């Protein structure tokens, strides 16, 4: 079982930046493929970004390409999501997730463990 501590969410104006962090404990962090998903009110949860166990391979959803950057520090058991040029449509609850099988996946069903979520609100 993995335990998550997410942080970094908040309220920001359009064009601003936020950096989300997710600290994971309970198993060797480097054995997890990690992902970020988001869910806006009234919408389904959607893929944002993922990163392989070693941090070499990254994946991004089209709406965030060029604006968001995923990274991980296996020594700190932490995955990050740097979000730049934020838009009101980025407003959502952001969740980090860990997969014991897949080293990076765009599908939410590939993930075994989920964080509690952190709210990101972008004002226009």
XYZ file of C-alpha atoms in Angstrom:
124
model
C 0.000 0.000 0.000
C 1.285 3.438 -0.934
C 0.779 6.634 1.036
C 0.637 9.947 -0.793
C 1.162 13.532 0.287
C 0.266 16.020 -2.431
C 0.934 19.730 -2.257
C 1.391 22.837 -4.357
C -2.128 23.555 -5.491
C -3.760 26.937 -5.095
C -5.295 29.937 -6.786
C -3.372 31.627 -9.584
C -4.152 34.104 -12.330
C -4.163 33.050 -15.952
C -0.629 33.011 -17.295
C 0.810 32.134 -13.912
C 2.634 29.048 -12.695
C 2.307 26.408 -10.027
C 4.413 23.392 -9.126
C 2.680 20.340 -7.718
C 4.542 17.812 -5.602
C 3.581 14.297 -4.607
C 5.591 12.381 -2.019
C 4.971 8.629 -2.036
C 5.898 6.157 0.672
C 5.207 2.498 1.369
C 7.280 0.804 -1.305
C 10.380 1.570 -3.300
C 9.335 4.691 -5.165
C 11.561 3.935 -8.123
C 9.506 0.815 -8.830
C 6.407 2.883 -9.631
C 5.409 4.380 -12.917
C 3.866 7.730 -11.969
C 1.149 9.835 -13.472
C -0.856 12.997 -12.958
C -4.561 13.196 -13.711
C -7.120 15.928 -13.192
C -10.851 16.193 -12.744
C -12.914 19.331 -13.199
C -16.410 19.659 -11.722
C -18.931 17.746 -13.791
C -16.260 16.153 -15.954
C -14.526 12.806 -16.034
C -11.024 12.358 -14.727
C -8.506 12.924 -17.506
C -4.871 12.132 -18.108
C -2.384 14.983 -17.779
C 1.112 13.511 -17.741
C 3.116 10.410 -16.869
C 6.725 9.483 -16.296
C 8.629 6.217 -16.420
C 10.277 4.629 -13.408
C 13.683 6.045 -14.246
C 12.320 9.409 -15.328
C 13.626 9.123 -18.886
C 10.314 8.756 -20.720
C 7.504 11.264 -20.297
C 4.006 11.546 -21.686
C 1.709 14.548 -21.965
C -1.884 15.164 -22.912
C -2.203 17.468 -25.898
C -3.811 20.361 -23.953
C -0.769 20.663 -21.666
C 2.094 19.956 -24.040
C 4.637 22.716 -24.007
C 3.223 24.192 -20.792
C 3.536 21.416 -18.185
C 6.637 19.442 -17.242
C 6.655 16.235 -15.222
C 9.737 15.126 -13.338
C 10.681 12.855 -10.478
C 13.364 12.577 -7.832
C 13.637 8.959 -6.777
C 15.967 9.874 -3.925
C 13.185 12.029 -2.459
C 10.296 9.697 -3.358
C 8.688 12.630 -5.139
C 7.058 13.342 -8.470
C 6.508 16.908 -9.637
C 4.298 18.688 -12.123
C 5.523 22.126 -13.142
C 2.628 24.029 -14.683
C 3.327 27.204 -16.633
C 1.133 29.507 -18.712
C -1.900 28.322 -16.802
C -5.345 28.784 -18.314
C -8.784 28.872 -16.690
C -9.520 25.517 -18.340
C -6.712 23.991 -16.277
C -8.870 24.477 -13.191
C -9.397 21.060 -11.606
C -8.441 18.774 -8.789
C -5.097 17.221 -9.656
C -4.266 13.679 -8.579
C -0.988 11.816 -8.653
C -1.081 8.081 -9.176
C 1.318 5.164 -8.972
C 1.438 2.041 -11.105
C 3.129 -1.130 -9.952
C 3.040 -2.625 -13.437
C 3.284 0.110 -16.021
C 6.282 2.388 -16.354
C 4.202 5.306 -17.503
C 0.670 5.016 -18.852
C -1.999 7.401 -20.096
C -4.820 5.190 -18.821
C -6.210 5.671 -15.337
C -6.918 1.949 -15.110
C -3.164 1.278 -15.206
C -2.672 2.871 -11.798
C -3.016 1.063 -8.512
C -2.697 3.857 -5.984
C -3.993 7.417 -5.955
C -3.332 10.537 -3.963
C -6.042 12.568 -2.284
C -5.871 15.372 -4.848
C -4.875 19.004 -4.717
C -7.039 21.832 -6.024
C -5.767 24.119 -8.778
C -7.863 27.163 -9.627
C -6.909 29.508 -12.449
C -8.732 32.824 -12.600
C -9.206 34.764 -15.819
